[in-house]
mmCIF file of C-alpha atoms in Angstrom:
data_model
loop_
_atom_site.group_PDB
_atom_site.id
_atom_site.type_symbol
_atom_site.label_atom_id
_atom_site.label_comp_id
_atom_site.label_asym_id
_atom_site.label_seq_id
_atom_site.Cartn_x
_atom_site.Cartn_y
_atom_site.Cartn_z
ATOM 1 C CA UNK I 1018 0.000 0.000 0.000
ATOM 2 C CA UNK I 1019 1.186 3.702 -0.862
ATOM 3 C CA UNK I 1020 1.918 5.796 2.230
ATOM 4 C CA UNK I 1021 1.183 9.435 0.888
ATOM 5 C CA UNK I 1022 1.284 12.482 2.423
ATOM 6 C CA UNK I 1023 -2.185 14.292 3.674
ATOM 7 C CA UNK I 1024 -1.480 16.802 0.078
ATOM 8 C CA UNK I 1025 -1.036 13.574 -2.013
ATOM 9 C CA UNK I 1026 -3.972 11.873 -0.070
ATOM 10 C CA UNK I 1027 -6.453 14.565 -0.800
ATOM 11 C CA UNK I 1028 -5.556 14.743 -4.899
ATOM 12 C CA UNK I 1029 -5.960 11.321 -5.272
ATOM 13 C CA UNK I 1030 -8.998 11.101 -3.188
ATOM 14 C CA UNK I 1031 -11.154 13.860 -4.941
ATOM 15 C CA UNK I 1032 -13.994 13.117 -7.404
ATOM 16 C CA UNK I 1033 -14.881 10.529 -4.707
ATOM 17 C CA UNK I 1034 -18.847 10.218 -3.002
ATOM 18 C CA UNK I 1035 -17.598 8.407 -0.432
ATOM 19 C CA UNK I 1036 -14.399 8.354 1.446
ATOM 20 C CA UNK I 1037 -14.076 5.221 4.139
ATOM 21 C CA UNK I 1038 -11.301 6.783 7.138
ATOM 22 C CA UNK I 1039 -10.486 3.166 8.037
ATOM 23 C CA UNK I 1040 -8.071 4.055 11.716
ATOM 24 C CA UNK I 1041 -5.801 1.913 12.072
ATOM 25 C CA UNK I 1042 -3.641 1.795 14.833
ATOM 26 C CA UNK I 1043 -1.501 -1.547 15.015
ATOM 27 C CA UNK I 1044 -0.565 -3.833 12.092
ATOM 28 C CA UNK I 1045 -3.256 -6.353 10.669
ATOM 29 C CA UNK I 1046 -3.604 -9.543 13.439
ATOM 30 C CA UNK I 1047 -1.415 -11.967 13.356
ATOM 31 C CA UNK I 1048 -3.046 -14.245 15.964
ATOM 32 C CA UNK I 1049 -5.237 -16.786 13.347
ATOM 33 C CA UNK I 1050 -9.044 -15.993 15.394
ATOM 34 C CA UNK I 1051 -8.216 -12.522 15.452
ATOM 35 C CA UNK I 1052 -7.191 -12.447 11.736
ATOM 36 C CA UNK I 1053 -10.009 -13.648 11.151
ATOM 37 C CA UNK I 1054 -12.718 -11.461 12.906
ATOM 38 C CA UNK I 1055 -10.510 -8.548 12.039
ATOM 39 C CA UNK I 1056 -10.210 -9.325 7.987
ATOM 40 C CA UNK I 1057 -14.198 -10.599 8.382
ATOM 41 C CA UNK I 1058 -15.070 -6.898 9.390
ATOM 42 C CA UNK I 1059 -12.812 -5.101 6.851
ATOM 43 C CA UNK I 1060 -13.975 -7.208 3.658
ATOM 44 C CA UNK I 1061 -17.654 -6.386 4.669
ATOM 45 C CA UNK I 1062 -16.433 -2.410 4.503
ATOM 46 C CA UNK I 1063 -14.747 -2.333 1.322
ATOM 47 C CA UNK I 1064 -16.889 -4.818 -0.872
ATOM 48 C CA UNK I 1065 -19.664 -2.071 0.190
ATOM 49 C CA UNK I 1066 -17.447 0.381 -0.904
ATOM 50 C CA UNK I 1067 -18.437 -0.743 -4.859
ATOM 51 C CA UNK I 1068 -15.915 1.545 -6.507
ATOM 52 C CA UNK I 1069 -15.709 4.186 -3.624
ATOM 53 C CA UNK I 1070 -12.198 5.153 -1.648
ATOM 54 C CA UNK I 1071 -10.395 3.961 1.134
ATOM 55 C CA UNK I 1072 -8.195 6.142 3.257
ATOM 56 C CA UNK I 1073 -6.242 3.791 5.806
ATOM 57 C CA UNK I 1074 -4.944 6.622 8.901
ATOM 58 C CA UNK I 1075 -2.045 4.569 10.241
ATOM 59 C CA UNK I 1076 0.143 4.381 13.126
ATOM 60 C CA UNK I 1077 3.381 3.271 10.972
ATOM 61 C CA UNK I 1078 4.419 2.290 8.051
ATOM 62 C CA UNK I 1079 4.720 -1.112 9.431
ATOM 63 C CA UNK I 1080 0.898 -1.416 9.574
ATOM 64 C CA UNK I 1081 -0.006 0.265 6.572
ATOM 65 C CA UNK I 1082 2.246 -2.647 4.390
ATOM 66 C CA UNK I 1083 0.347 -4.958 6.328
ATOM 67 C CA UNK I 1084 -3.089 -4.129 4.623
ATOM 68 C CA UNK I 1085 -1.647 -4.078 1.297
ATOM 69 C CA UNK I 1086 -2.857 -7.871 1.298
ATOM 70 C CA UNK I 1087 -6.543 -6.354 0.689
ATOM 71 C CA UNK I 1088 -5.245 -4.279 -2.322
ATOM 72 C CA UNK I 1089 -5.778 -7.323 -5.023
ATOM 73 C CA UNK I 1090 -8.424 -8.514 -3.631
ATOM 74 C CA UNK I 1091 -10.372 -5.095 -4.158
ATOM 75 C CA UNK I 1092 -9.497 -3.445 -7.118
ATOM 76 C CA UNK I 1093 -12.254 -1.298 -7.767
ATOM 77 C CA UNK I 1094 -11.958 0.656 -4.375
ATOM 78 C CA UNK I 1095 -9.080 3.414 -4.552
ATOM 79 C CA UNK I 1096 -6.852 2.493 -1.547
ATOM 80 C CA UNK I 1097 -4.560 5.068 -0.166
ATOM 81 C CA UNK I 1098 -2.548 5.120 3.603
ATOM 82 C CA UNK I 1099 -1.412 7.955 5.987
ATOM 83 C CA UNK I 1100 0.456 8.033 9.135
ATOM 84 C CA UNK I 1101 -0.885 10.278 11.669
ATOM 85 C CA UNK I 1102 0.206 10.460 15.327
ATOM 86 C CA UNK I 1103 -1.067 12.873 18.032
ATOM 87 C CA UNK I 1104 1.532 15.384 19.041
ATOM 88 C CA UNK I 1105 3.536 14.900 22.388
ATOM 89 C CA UNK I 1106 2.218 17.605 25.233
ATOM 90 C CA UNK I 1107 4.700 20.180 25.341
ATOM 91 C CA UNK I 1108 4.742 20.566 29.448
ATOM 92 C CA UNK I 1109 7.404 19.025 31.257
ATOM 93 C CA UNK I 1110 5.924 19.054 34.592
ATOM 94 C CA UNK I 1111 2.994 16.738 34.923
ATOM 95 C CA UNK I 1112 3.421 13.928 37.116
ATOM 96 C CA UNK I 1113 0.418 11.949 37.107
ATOM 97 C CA UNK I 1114 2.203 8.893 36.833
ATOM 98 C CA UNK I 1115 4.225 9.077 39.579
ATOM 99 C CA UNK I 1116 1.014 10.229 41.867
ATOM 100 C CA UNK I 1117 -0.648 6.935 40.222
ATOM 101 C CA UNK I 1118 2.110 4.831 41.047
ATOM 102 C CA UNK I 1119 3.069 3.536 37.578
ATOM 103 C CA UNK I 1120 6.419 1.769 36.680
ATOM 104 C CA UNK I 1121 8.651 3.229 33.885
ATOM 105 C CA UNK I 1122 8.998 6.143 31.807
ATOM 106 C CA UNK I 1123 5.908 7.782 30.394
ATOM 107 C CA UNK I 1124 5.307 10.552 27.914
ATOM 108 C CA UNK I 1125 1.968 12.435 27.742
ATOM 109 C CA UNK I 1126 0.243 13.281 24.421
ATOM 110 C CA UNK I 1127 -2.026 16.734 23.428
ATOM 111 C CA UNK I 1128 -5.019 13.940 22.501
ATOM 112 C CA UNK I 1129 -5.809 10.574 21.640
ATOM 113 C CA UNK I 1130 -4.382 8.373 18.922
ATOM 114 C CA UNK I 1131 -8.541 8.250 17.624
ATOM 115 C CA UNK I 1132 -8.534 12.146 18.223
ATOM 116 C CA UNK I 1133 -5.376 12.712 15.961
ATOM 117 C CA UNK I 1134 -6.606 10.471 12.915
ATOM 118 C CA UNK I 1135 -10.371 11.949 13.087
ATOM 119 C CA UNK I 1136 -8.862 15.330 12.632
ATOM 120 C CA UNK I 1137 -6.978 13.828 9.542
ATOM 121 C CA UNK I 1138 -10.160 12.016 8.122
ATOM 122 C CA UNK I 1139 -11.869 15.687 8.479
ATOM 123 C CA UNK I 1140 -9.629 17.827 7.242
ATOM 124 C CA UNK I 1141 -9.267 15.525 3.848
ATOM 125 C CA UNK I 1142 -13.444 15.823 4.315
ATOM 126 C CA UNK I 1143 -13.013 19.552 3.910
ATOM 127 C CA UNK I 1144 -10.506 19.835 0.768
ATOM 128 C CA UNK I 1145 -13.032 16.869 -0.822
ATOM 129 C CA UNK I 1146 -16.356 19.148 -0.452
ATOM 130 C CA UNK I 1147 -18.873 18.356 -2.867
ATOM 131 C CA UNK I 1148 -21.833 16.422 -2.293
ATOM 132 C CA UNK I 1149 -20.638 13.098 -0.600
ATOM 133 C CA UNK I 1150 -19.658 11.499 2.429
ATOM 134 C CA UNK I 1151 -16.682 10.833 5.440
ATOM 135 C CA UNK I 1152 -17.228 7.775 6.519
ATOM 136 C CA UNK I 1153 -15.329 6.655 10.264
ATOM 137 C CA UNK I 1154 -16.332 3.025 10.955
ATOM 138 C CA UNK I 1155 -14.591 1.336 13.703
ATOM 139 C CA UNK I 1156 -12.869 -1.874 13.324
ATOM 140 C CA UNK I 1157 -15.480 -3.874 14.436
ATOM 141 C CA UNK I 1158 -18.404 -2.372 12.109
ATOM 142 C CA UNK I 1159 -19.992 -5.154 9.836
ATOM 143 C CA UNK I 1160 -21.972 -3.789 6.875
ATOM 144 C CA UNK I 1161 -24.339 -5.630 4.811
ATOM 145 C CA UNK I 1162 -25.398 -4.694 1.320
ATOM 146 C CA UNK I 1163 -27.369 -2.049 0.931
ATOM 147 C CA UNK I 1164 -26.571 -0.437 4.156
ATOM 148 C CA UNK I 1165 -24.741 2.997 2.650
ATOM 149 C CA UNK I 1166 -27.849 3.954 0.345
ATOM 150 C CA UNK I 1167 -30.002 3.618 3.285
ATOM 151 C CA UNK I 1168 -27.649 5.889 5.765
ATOM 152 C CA UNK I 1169 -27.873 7.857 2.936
ATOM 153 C CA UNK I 1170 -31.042 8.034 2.517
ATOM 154 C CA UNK I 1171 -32.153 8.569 5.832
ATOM 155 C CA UNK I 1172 -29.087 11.751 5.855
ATOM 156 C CA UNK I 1173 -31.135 12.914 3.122
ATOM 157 C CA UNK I 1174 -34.259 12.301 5.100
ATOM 158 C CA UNK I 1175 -33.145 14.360 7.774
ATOM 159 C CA UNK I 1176 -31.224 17.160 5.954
ATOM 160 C CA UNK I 1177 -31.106 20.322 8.002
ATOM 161 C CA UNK I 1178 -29.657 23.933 7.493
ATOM 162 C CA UNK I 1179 -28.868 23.381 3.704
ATOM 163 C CA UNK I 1180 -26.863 19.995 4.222
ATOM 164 C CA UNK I 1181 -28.020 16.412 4.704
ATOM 165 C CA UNK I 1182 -27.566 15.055 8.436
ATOM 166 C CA UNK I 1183 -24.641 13.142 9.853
ATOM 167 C CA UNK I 1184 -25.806 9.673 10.604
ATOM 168 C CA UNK I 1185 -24.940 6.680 12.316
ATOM 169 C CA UNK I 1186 -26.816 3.041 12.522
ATOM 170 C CA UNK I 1187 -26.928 1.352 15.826
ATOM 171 C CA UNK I 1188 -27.323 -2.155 16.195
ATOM 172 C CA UNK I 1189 -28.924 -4.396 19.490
ATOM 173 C CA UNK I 1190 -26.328 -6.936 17.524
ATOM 174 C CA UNK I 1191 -22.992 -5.069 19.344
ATOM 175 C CA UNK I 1192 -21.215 -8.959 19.149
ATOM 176 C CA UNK I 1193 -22.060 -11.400 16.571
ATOM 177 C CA UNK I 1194 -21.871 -14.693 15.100
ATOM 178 C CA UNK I 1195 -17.937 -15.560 13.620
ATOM 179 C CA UNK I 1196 -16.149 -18.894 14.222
ATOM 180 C CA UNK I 1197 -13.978 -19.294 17.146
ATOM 181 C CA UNK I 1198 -16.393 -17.241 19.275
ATOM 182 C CA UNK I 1199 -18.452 -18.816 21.714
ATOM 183 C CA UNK I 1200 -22.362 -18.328 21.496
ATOM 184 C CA UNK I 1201 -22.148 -17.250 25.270
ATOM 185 C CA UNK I 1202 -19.663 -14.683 24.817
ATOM 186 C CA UNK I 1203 -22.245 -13.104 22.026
ATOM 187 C CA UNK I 1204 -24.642 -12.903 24.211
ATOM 188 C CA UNK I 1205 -23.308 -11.828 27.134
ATOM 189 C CA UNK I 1206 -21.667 -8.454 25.466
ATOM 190 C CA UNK I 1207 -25.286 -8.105 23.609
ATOM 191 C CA UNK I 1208 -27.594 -8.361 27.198
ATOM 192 C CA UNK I 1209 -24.950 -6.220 28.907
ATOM 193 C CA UNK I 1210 -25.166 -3.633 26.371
ATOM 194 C CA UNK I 1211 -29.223 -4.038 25.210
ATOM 195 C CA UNK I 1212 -30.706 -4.125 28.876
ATOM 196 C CA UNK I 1213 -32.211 -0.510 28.100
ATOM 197 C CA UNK I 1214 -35.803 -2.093 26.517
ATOM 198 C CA UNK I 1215 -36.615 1.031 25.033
ATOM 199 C CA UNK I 1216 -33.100 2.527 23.896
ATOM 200 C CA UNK I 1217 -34.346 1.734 20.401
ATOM 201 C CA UNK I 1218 -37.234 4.254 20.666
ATOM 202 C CA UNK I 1219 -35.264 6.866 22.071
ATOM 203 C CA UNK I 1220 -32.858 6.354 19.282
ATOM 204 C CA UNK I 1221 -36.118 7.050 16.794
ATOM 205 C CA UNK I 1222 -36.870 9.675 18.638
ATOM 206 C CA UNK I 1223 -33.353 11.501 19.344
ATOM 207 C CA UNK I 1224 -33.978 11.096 22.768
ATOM 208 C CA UNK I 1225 -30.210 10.264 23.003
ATOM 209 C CA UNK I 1226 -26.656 10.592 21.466
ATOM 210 C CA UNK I 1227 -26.902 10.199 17.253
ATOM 211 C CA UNK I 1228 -23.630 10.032 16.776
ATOM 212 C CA UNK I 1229 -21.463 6.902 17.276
ATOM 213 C CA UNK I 1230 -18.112 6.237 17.411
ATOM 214 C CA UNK I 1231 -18.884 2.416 15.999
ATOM 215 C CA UNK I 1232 -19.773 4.239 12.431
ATOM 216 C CA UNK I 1233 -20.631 7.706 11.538
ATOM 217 C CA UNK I 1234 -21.705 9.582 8.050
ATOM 218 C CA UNK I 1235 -20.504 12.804 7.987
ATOM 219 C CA UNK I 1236 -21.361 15.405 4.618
ATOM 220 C CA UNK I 1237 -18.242 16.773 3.521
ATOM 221 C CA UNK I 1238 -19.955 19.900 4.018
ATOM 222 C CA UNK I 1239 -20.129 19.326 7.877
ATOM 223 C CA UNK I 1240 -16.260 18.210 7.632
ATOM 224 C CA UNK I 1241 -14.939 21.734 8.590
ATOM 225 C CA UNK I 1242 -17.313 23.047 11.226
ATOM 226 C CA UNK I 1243 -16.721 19.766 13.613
ATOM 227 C CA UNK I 1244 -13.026 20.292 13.139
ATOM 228 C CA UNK I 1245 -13.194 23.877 13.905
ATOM 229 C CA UNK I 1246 -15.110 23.728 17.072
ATOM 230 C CA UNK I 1247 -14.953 20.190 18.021
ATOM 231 C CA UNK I 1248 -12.843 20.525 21.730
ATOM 232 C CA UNK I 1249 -10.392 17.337 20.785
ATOM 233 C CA UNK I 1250 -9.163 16.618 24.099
ATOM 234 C CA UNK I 1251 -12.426 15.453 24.871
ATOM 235 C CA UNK I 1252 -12.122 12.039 25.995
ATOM 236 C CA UNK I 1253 -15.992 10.777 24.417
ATOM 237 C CA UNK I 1254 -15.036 11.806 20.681
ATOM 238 C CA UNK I 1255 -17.817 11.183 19.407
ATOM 239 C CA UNK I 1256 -20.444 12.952 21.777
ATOM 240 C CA UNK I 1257 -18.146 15.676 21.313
ATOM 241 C CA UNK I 1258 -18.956 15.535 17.705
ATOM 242 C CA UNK I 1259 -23.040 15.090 18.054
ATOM 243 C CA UNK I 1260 -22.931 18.020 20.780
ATOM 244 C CA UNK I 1261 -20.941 20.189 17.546
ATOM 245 C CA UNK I 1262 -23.459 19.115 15.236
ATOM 246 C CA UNK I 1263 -26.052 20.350 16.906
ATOM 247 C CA UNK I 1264 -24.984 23.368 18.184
ATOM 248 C CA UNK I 1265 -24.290 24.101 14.559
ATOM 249 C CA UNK I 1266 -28.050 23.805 13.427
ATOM 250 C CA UNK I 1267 -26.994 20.645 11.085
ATOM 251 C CA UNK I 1268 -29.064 17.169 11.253
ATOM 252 C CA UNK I 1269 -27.453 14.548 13.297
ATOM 253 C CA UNK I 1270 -29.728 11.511 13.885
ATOM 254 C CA UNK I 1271 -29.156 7.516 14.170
ATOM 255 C CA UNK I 1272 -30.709 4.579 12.579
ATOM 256 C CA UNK I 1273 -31.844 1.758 14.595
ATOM 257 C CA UNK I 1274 -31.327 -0.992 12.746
ATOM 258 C CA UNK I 1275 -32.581 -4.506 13.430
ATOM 259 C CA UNK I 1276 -31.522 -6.630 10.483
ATOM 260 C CA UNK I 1277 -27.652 -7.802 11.354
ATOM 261 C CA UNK I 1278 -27.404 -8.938 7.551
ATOM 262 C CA UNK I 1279 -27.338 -5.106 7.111
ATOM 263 C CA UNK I 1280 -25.222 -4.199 9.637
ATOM 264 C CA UNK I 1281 -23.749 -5.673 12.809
ATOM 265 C CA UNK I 1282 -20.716 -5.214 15.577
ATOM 266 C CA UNK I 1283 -17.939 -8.077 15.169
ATOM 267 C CA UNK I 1284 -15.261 -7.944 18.292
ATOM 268 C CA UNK I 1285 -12.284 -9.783 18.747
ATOM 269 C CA UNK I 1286 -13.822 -10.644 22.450
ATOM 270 C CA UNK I 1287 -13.598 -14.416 22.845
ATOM 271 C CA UNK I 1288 -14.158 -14.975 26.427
ATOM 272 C CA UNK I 1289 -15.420 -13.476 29.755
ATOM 273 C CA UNK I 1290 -12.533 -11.588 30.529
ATOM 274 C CA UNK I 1291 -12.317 -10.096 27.069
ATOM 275 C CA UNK I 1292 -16.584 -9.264 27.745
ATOM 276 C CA UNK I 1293 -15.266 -7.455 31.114
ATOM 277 C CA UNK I 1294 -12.961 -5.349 29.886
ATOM 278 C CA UNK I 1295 -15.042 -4.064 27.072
ATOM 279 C CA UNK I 1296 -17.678 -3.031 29.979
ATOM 280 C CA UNK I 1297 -14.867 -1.362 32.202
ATOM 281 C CA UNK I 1298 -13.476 0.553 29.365
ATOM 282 C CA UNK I 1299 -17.123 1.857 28.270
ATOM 283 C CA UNK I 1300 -17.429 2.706 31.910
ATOM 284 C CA UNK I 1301 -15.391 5.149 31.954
ATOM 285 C CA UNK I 1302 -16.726 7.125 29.315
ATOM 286 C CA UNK I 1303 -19.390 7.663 31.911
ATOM 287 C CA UNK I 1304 -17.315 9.593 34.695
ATOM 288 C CA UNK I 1305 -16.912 12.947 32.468
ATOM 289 C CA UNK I 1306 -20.330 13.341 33.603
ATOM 290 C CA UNK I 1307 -20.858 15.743 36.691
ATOM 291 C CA UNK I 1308 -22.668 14.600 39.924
ATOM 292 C CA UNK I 1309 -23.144 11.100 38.237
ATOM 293 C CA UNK I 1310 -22.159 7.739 39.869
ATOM 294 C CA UNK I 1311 -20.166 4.990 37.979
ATOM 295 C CA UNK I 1312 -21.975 3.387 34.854
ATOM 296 C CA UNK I 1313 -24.468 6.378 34.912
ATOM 297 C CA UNK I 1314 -24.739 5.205 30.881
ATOM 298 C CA UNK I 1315 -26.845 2.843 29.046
ATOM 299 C CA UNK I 1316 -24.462 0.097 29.699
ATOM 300 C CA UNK I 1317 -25.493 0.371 33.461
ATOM 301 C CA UNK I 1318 -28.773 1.733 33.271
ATOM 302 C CA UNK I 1319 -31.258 0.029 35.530
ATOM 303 C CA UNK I 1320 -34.271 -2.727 34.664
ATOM 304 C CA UNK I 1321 -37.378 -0.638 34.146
ATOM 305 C CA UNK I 1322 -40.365 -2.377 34.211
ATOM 306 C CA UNK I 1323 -40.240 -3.743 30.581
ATOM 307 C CA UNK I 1324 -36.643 -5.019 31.847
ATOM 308 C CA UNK I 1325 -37.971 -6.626 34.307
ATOM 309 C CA UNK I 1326 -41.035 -8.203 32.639
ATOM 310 C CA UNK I 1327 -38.626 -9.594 30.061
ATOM 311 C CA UNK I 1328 -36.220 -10.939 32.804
ATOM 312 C CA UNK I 1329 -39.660 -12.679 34.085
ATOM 313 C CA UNK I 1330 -40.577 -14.411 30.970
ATOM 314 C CA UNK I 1331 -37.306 -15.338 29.463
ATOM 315 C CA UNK I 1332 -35.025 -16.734 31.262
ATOM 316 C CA UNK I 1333 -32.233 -16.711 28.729
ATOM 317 C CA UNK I 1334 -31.961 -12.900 29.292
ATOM 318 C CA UNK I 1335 -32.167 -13.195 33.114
ATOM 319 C CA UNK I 1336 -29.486 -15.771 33.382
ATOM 320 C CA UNK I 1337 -27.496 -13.450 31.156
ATOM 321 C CA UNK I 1338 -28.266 -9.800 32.986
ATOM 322 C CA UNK I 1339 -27.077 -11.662 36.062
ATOM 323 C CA UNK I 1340 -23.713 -12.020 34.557
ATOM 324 C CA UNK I 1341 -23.440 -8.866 33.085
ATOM 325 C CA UNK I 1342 -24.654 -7.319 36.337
ATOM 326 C CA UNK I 1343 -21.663 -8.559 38.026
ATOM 327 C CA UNK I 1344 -18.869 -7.662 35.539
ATOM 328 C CA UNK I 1345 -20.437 -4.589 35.696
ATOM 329 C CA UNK I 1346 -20.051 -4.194 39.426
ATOM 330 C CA UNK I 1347 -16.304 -5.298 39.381
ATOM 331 C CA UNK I 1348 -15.458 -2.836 36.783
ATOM 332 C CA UNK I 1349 -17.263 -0.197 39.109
ATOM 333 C CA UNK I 1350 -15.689 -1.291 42.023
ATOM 334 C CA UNK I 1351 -11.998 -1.049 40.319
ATOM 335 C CA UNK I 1352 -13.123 1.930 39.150
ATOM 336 C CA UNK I 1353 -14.053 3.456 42.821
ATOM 337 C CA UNK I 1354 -10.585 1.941 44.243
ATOM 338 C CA UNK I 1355 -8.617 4.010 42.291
ATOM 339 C CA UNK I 1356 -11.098 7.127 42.437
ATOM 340 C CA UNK I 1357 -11.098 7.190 46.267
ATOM 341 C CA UNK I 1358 -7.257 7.019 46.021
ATOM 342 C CA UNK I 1359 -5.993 8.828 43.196
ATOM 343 C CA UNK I 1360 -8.690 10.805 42.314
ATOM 344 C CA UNK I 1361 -9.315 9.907 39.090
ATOM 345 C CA UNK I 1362 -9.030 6.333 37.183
ATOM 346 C CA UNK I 1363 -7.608 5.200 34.142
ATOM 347 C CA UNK I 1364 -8.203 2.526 31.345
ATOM 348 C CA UNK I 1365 -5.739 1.290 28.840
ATOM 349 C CA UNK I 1366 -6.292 0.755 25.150
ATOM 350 C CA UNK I 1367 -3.952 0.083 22.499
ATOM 351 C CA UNK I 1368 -0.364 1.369 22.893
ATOM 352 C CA UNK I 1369 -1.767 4.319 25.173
ATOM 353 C CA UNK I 1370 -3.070 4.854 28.646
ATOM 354 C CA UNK I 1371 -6.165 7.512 29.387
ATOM 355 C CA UNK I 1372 -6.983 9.051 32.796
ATOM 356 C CA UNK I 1373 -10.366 10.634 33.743
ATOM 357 C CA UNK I 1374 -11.592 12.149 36.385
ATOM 358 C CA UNK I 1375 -15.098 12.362 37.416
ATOM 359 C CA UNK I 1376 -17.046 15.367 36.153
ATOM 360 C CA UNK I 1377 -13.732 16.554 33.903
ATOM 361 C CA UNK I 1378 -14.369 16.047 30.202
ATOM 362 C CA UNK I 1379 -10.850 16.340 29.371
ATOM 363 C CA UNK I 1380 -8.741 12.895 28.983
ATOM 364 C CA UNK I 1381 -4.827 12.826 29.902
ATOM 365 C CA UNK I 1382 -3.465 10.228 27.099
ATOM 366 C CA UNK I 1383 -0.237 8.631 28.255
ATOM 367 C CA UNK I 1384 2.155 5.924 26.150
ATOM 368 C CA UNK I 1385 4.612 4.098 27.934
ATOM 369 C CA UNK I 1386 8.481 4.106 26.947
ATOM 370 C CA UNK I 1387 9.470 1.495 24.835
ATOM 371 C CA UNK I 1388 12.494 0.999 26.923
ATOM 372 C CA UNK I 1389 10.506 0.197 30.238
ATOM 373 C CA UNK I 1390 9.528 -3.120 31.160
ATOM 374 C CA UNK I 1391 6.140 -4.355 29.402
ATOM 375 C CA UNK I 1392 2.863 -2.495 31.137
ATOM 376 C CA UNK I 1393 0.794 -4.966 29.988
ATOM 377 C CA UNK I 1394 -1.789 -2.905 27.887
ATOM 378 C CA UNK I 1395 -4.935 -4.627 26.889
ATOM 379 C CA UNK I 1396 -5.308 -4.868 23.248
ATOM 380 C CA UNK I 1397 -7.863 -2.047 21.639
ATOM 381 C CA UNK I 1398 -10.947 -3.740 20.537
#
């Protein structure tokens, strides 16, 4: 795969409806069942692509070459690749990590890794312009045909101030079927993140966040205004993004959808523990909010009654809730340790560590130095 420069990116990318920013932070898996759920995930993207583009925002050169494998095998989509890495934080005197207690040498960054490529994606959005889309899927986004002329058709639907809306779809399916993943696994991750019997309706209604970090639609019109005002040391990106949208008078809205032939989550989350610390890191996205306890999201929102009912007549979903009710309350309780003792709380994902503190929408983003012993980071998901 070409690795061009953000100039070289945008010529070759223009003329193009739709423009997939594919972020990719670590070479292609190695490990044969990740491989597989990763490459499962990524096929689905660009055979939907029909023609479209791909822009892959790397971490290295190293990772780039190692999606060049998808090249031949889709030669209608124009592939391109990037690097992009956020900036190091120019103070010299921070020391949360020695207040926290960590081992080695650590460097602090202006943003996330997510943060630094997004801001990539949209400025190439705003040299494209014209008529079509960004597209910012996460790895684990499945799409099934016909899924991009109905997001866009439902933008169009819901076009406000002069531009069609950004949109996202939203699936109950967050894990799904692959082989090498056990059924229970599936639906563990899916009852501990569909307990909310009504989130669907409030979706229809825009009762709640439109805008997902599993797969948003933005207009290349909307590109410039979300990275103008968008506040990217947020640590929840993409609320940051729907609260943007809206304050801008453009349409932001999600699509429930309920067929997973059209489009699905696929995670490389093979057991309990992997379920667990899917839960702790969505957890923290939580704490940014003032006065709110731990889990005060969707993920931890209590039964109502229609939870309850259902937890009375099927006792699939009970026996499941149960389980998810007590990651849940281990993650919290991890969670509160480190609260009540350092004041804030921390959750690692890919090569980088983030702090939060409650009520503090700001996220410290901290990488470890290669030389120090291994920190034993989690792999992003």
């Amino acid at each position: 795969m070409i690795i061009q420069s953000l100039e070289q990116a945008i010529d070759q990318l223009k003329g193009s409806w739709l423009v997939n920013a594919e972020f990719m932070y670590r070479p292609r898996p190695t490990v044969t069942r990740e491989q597989a759920v990763f490459d499962a995930a990524l096929r689905s993207r660009l055979t939907e692509l029909k023609g479209q583009a791909a822009l892959f925002i790397c971490d290295s050169s190293e990772t780039a070459e190692s999606l060049a494998v998808f090249e031949p095998q889709f030669p209608a989509v124009k592939m391109t690749a990037i690097i992009t890495n956020p900036p190091l934080w120019e103070s010299k005197t921070d020391d949360t990590p020695k207040r926290m207690n960590w081992d080695g040498d650590w460097h602090r960054y202006q943003m996330t890794d997510r943060w630094a490529r997004i801001d990539a994606a949209l400025e190439i959005g705003t040299q494209i312009q014209g008529n079509g889309y960004l597209l910012m899927p996460a790895h684990d986004a499945v799409w099934g045909r016909g899924l991009l002329g109905r997001l866009a058709r439902f933008s169009q639907h819901y076009a406000k101030n002069g531009l069609p809306a950004a949109v996202s779809p939203y699936t109950y399916y967050q894990h799904s079927t692959t082989t090498g993943v056990p059924q229970d696994v599936i639906d563990l991750l899916n009852t501990a993140f569909g307990r909310d019997v009504l989130f669907g309706w409030k979706l229809r209604f825009d009762r709640v966040q439109a805008f997902w970090g599993k797969m948003g639609m933005i207009p290349f019109g909307v590109c410039a205004t979300i990275r103008e005002r968008a506040e990217k040391i947020a640590w929840e990106d993409d609320l940051e993004i729907d609260g943007v949208i809206r304050g801008a008078g453009y349409g932001v809205r999600a699509m429930w959808v309920r067929n997973p032939s059209i489009y699905r989550q696929l995670l490389p989350v093979f057991d309990r523990e992997g379920v667990k610390r899917v839960i702790e890191r969505t957890l923290h996205y939580s704490l940014n909010v003032p006065d709110d306890s731990i889990g005060a999201s969707s993920l931890n929102f209590p039964l109502g009654t229609l939870g309850h009912l259902r937890r009375f007549i099927n006792p699939r979903f009970a026996r499941y809730n149960t389980e998810a009710e007590t990651l849940i309350a281990e993650c919290c309780a991890v969670i509160a340790n480190r609260l009540e003792q350092f004041g804030a709380s921390w959750v690692d994902w890919g090569a980088y560590r983030h702090v939060i503190r409650v009520g503090d929408p700001v996220v410290e983003v901290w990488k470890r130095d290669k030389a120090s012993p291994n920190p034993g980071i989690q792999p992003r998901n």
